[in-house]
mmCIF file of C-alpha atoms in Angstrom:
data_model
loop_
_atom_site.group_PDB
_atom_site.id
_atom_site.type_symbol
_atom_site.label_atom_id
_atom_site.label_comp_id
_atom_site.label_asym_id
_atom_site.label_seq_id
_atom_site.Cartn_x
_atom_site.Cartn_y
_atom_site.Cartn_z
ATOM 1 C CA UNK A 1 21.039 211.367 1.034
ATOM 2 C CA UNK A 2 21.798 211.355 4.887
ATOM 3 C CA UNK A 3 25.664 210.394 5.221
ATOM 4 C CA UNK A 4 25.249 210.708 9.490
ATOM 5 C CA UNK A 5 21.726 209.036 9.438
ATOM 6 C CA UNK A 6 23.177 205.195 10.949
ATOM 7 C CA UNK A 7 19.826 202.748 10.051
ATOM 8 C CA UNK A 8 19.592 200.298 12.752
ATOM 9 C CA UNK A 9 16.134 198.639 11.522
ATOM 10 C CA UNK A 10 14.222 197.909 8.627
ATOM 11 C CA UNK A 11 10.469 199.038 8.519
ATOM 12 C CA UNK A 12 8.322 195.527 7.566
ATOM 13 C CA UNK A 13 4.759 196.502 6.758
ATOM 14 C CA UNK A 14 2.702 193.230 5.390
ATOM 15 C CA UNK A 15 5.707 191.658 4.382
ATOM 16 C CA UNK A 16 7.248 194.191 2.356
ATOM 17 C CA UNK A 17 10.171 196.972 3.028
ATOM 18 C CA UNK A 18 8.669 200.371 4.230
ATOM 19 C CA UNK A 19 11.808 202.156 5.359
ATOM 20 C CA UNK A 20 14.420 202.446 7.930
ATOM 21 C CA UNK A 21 14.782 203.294 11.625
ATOM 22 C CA UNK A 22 17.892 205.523 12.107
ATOM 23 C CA UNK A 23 19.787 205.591 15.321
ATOM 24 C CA UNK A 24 18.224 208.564 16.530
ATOM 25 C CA UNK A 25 14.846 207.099 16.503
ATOM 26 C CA UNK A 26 14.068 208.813 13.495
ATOM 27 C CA UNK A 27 12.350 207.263 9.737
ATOM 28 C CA UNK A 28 13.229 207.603 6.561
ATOM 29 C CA UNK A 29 10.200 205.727 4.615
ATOM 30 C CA UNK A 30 11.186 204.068 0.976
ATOM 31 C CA UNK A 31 9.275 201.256 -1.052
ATOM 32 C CA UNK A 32 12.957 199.875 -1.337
ATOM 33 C CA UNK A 33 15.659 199.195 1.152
ATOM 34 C CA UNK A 34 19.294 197.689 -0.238
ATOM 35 C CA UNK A 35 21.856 196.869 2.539
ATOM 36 C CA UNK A 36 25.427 196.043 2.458
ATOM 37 C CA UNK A 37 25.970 194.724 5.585
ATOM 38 C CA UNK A 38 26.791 191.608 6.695
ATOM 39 C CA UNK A 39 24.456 189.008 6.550
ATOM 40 C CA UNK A 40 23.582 188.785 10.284
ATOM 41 C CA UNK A 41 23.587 192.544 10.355
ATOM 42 C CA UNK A 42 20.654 193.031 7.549
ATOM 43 C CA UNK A 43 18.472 190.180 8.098
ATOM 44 C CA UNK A 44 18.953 188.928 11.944
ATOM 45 C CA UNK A 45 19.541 192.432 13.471
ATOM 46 C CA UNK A 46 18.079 195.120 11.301
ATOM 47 C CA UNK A 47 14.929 192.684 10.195
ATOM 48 C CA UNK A 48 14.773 189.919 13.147
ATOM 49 C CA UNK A 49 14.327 186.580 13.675
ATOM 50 C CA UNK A 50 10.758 186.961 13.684
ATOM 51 C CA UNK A 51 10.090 187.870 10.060
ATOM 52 C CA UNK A 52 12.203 185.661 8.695
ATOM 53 C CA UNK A 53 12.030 181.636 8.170
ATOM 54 C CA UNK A 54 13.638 179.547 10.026
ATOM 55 C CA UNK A 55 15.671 177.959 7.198
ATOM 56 C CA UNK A 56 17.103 181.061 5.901
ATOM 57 C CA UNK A 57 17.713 181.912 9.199
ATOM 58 C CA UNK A 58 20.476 178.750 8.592
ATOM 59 C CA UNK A 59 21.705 179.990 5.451
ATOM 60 C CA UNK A 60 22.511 183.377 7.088
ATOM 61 C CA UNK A 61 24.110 182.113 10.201
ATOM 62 C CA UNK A 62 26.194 180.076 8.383
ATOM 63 C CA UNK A 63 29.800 180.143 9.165
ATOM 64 C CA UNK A 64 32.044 180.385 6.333
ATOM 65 C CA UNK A 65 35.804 179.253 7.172
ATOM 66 C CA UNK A 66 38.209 182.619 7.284
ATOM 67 C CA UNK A 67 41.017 181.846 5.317
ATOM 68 C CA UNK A 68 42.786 184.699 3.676
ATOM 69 C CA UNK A 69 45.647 185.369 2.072
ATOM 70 C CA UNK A 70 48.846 187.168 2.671
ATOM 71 C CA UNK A 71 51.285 189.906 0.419
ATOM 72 C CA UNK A 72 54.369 189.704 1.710
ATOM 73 C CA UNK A 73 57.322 191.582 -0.334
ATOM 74 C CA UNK A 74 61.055 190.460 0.690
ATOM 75 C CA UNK A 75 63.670 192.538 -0.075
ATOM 76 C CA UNK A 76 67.109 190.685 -1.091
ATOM 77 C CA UNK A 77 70.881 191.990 -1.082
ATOM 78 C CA UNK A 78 71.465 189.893 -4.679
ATOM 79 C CA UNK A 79 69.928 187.416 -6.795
ATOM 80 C CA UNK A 80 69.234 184.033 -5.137
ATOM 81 C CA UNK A 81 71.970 181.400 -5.589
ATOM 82 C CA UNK A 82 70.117 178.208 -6.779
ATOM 83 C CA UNK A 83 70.603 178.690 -10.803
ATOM 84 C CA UNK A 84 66.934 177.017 -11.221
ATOM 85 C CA UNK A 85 65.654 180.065 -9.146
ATOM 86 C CA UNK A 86 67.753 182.552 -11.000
ATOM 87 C CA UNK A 87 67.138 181.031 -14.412
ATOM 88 C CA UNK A 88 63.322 181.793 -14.080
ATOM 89 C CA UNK A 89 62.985 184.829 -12.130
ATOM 90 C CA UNK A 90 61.011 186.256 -15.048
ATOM 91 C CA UNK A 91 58.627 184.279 -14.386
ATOM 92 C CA UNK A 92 55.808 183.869 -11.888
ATOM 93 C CA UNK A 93 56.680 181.081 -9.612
ATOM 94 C CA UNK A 94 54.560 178.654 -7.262
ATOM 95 C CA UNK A 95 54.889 176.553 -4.639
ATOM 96 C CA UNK A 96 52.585 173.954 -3.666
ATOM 97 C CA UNK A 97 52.871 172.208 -0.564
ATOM 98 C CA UNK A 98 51.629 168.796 -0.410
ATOM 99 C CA UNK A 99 48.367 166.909 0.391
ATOM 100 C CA UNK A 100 49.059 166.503 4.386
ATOM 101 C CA UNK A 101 51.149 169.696 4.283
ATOM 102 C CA UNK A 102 48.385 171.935 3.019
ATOM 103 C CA UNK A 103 45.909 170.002 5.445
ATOM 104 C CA UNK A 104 47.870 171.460 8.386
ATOM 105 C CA UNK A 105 47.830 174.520 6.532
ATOM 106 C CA UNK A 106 44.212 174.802 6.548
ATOM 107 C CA UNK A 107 43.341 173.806 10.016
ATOM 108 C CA UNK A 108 46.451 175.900 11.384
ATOM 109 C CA UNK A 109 44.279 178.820 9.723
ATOM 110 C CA UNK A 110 40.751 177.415 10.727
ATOM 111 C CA UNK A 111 42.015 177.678 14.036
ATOM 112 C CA UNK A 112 43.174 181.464 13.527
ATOM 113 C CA UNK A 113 46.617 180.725 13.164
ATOM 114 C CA UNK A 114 49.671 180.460 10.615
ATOM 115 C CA UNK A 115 51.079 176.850 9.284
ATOM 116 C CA UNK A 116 54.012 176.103 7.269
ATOM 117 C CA UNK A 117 54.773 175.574 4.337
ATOM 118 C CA UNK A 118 51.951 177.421 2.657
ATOM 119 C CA UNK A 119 50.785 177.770 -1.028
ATOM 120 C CA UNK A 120 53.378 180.614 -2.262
ATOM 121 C CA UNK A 121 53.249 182.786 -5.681
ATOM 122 C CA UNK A 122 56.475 184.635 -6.245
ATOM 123 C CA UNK A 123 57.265 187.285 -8.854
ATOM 124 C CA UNK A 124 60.375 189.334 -8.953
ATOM 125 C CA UNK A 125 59.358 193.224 -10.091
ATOM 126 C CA UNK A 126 63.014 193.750 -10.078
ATOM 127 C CA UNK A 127 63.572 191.470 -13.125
ATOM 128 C CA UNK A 128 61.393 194.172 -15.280
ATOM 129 C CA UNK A 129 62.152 197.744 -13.118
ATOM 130 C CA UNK A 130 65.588 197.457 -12.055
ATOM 131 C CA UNK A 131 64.469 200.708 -10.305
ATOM 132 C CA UNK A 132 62.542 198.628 -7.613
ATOM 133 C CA UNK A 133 65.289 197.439 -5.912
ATOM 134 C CA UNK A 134 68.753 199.464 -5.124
ATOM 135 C CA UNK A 135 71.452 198.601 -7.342
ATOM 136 C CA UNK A 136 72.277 194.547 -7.496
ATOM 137 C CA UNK A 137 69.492 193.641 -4.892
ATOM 138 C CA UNK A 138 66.247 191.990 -5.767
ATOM 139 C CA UNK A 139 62.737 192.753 -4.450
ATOM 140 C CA UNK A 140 59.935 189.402 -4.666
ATOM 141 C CA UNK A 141 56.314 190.109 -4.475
ATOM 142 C CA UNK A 142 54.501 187.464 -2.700
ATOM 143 C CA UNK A 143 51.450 185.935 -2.199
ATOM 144 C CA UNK A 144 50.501 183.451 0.846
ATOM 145 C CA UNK A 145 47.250 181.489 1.268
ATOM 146 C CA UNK A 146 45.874 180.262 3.511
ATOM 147 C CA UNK A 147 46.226 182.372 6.975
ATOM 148 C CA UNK A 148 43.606 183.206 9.128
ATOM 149 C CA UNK A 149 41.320 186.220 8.631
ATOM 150 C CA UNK A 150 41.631 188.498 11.434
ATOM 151 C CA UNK A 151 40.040 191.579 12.027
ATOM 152 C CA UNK A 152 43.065 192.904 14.286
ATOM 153 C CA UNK A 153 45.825 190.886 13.883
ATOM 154 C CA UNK A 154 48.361 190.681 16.335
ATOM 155 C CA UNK A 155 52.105 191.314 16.441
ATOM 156 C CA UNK A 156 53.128 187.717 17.036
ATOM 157 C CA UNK A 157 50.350 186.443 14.154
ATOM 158 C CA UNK A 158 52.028 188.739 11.547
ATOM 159 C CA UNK A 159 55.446 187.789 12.733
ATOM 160 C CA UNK A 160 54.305 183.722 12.114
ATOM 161 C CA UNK A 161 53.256 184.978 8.792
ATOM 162 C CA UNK A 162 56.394 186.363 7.836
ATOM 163 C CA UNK A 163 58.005 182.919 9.228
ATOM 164 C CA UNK A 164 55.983 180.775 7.319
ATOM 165 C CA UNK A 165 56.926 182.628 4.144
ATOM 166 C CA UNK A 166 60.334 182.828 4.544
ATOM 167 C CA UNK A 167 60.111 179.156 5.161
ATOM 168 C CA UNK A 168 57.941 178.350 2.050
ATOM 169 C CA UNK A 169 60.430 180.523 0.194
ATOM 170 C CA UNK A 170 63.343 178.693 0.551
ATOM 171 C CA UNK A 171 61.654 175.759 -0.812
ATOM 172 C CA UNK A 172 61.027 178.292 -3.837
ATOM 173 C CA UNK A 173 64.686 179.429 -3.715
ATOM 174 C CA UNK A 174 67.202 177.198 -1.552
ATOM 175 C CA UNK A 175 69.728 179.322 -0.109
ATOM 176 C CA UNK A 176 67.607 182.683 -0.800
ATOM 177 C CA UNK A 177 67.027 182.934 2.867
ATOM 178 C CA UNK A 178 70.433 184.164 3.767
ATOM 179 C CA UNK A 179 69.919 186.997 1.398
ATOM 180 C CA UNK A 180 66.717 188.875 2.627
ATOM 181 C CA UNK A 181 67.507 192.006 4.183
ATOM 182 C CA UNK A 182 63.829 193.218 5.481
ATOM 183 C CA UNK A 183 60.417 191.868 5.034
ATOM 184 C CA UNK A 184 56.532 193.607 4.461
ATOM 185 C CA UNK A 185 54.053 191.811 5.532
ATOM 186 C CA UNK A 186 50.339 193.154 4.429
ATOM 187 C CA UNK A 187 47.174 191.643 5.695
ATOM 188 C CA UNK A 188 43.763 191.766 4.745
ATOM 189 C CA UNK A 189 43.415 194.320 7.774
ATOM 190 C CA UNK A 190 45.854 196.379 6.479
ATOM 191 C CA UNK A 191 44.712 196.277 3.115
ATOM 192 C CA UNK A 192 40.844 197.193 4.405
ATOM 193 C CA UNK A 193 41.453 199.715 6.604
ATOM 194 C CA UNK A 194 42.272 202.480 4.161
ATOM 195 C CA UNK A 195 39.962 201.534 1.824
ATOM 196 C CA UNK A 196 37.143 201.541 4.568
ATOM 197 C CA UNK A 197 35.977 198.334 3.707
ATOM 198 C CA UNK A 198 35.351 195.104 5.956
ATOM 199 C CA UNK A 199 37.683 192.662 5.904
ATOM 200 C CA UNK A 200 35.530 190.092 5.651
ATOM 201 C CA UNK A 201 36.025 191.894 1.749
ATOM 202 C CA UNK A 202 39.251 189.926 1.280
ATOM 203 C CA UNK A 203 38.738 186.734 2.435
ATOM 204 C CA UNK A 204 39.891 183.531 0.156
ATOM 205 C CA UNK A 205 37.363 182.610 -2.253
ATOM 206 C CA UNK A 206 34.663 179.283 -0.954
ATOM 207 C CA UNK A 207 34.516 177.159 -3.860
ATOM 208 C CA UNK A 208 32.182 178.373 -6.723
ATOM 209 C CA UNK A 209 28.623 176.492 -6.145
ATOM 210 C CA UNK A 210 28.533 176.527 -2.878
ATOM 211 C CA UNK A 211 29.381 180.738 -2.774
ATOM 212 C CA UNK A 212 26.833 180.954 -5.305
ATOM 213 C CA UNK A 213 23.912 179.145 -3.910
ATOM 214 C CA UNK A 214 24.657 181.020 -0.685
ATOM 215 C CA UNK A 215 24.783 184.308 -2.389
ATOM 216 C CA UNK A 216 21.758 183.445 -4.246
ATOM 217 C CA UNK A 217 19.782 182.319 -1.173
ATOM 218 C CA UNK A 218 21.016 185.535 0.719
ATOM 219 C CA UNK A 219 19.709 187.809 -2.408
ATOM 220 C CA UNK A 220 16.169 186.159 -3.042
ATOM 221 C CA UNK A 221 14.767 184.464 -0.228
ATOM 222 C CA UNK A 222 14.022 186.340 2.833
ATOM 223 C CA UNK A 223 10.732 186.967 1.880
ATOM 224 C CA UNK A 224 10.028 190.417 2.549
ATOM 225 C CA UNK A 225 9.386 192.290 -0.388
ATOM 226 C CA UNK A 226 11.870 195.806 -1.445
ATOM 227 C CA UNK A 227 14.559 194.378 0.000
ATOM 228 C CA UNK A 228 17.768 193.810 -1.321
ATOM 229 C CA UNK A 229 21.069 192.642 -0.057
ATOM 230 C CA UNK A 230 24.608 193.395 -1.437
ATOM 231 C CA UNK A 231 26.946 192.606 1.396
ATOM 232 C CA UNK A 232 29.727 190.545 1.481
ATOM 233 C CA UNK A 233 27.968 187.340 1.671
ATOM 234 C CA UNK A 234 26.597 187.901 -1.635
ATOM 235 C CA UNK A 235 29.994 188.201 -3.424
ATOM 236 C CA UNK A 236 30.925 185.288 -5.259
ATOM 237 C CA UNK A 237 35.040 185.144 -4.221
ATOM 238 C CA UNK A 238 37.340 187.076 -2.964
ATOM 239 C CA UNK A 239 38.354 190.659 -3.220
ATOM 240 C CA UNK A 240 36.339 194.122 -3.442
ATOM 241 C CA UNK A 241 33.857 194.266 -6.414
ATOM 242 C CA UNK A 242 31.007 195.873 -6.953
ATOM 243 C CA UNK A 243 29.277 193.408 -8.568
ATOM 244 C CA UNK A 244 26.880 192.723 -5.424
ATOM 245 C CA UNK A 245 25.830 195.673 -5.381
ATOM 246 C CA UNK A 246 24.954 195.824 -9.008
ATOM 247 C CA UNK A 247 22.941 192.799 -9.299
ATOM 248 C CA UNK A 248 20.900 194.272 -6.328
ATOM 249 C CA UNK A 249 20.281 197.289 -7.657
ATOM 250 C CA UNK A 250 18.899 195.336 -10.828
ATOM 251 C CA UNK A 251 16.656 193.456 -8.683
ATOM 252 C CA UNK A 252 15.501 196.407 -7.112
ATOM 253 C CA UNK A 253 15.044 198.202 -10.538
ATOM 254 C CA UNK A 254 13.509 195.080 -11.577
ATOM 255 C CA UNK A 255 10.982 195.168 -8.484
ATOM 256 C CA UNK A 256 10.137 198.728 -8.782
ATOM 257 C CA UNK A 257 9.232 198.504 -13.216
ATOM 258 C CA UNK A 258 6.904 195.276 -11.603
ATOM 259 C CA UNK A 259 5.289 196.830 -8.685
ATOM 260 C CA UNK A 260 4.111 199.906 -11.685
ATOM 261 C CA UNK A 261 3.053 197.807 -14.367
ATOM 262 C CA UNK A 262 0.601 195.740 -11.281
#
């Protein structure tokens, strides 16, 4: 184990893994390599272009759309006035925008920016822990999709956020607006950062096939032998998990048990 040893190339001998090249020009030589990278990281960078076919050079260059969502919590001096609202605050709520609404939503956040109204879950933690909130307020927990994944979002992004929720909100709660006294607004960045993981980690799940076929392809097919990819490309949705990172180290165990029985 070498925690300060940063690999910055894979060793390729006849088509199979042989190692790593650390940053200080150094090897470390292994029959098996597993990386949890990014996809352009392990294969285009620490492999190259020139081992690799030009196909799955495709699949990894691919561009996935970065939608994300957002946790906002809103803090509120009482209990909203529409009786609808306050008649199911034990409940989770949603909002759905509609079809041309949620179009504008998407390609607000395709373009790295925040549209309104948004697709809004709201649950009320105060309704079951009346120790959440201070004594006749309310505290909502909710969740925002899509906004754009940004790696350092700025001030006026994560104000829009916040705008766009309170917006969406009110369609939730009519009237609730007047009674929010502060706002937290969490973003994947915020979320990754003490974690240490990308953010590319919480982006909003691709739709099911295509994420798998990707993930497959990414896992399987770049042709050099010992090497194994878990990074975020090959999780299927959204959200830490280690289950990348177990199914490649089954395939490697699974390479290893058929490289001894040859």
């Amino acid at each position: 184990l070498r925690p300060a040893a940063a690999a910055t190339r894979v060793l390729v001998e006849s088509d199979a893994a042989a190692g790593v090249e650390t940053v200080d020009g150094g090897q470390v030589r292994a029959p098996i390599v597993v990386n949890a990278l990014s996809a352009r990281q392990a294969f285009l960078d620490c492999v190259g272009p020139a081992l690799l076919d030009v196909g799955f050079q495709s699949a990894v260059a691919e561009e996935r759309p970065r939608y994300a969502s957002a946790q906002v919590r809103l803090a509120l001096d009482g209990a909203p006035g529409d009786e609808r609202t306050r008649a199911n605050m034990s409940r989770r709520l949603v909002y759905a925008p509609s079809k041309e609404e949620l179009a504008d939503a998407y390609g607000a956040a395709r373009r790295g920016g925040v549209g309104s109204p948004l697709i809004l879950e709201a649950v009320f933690p105060s309704m079951f822990d009346r120790h959440a909130a201070p004594e006749r307020g309310q505290v909502v927990s909710l969740l925002a999709h899509p906004v754009a994944l940004l790696e350092e979002p700025p001030a006026e992004f994560r104000a829009a956020v916040e705008r766009a929720v309170r917006e969406t909100f009110e369609r939730i709660a009519p009237g609730a607006g007047r009674r929010i006294v502060s706002a937290d607004v969490r973003l994947p960045a915020d979320l990754a950062k003490p974690l240490g993981a990308p953010v590319c980690a919480f982006a909003g799940a691709a739709s099911v096939l295509p994420a798998w076929s990707r993930a497959r392809a990414l896992t399987g097919a770049s042709g050099v032998a010992g090497y194994f990819f878990c990074g975020p490309e090959a999780q299927i949705g959204a959200g830490l998990s280690g289950a990348a990172g177990r199914r490649a180290a089954e395939a490697a165990v699974r390479h290893h048990r058929k490289k001894l029985r040859s």
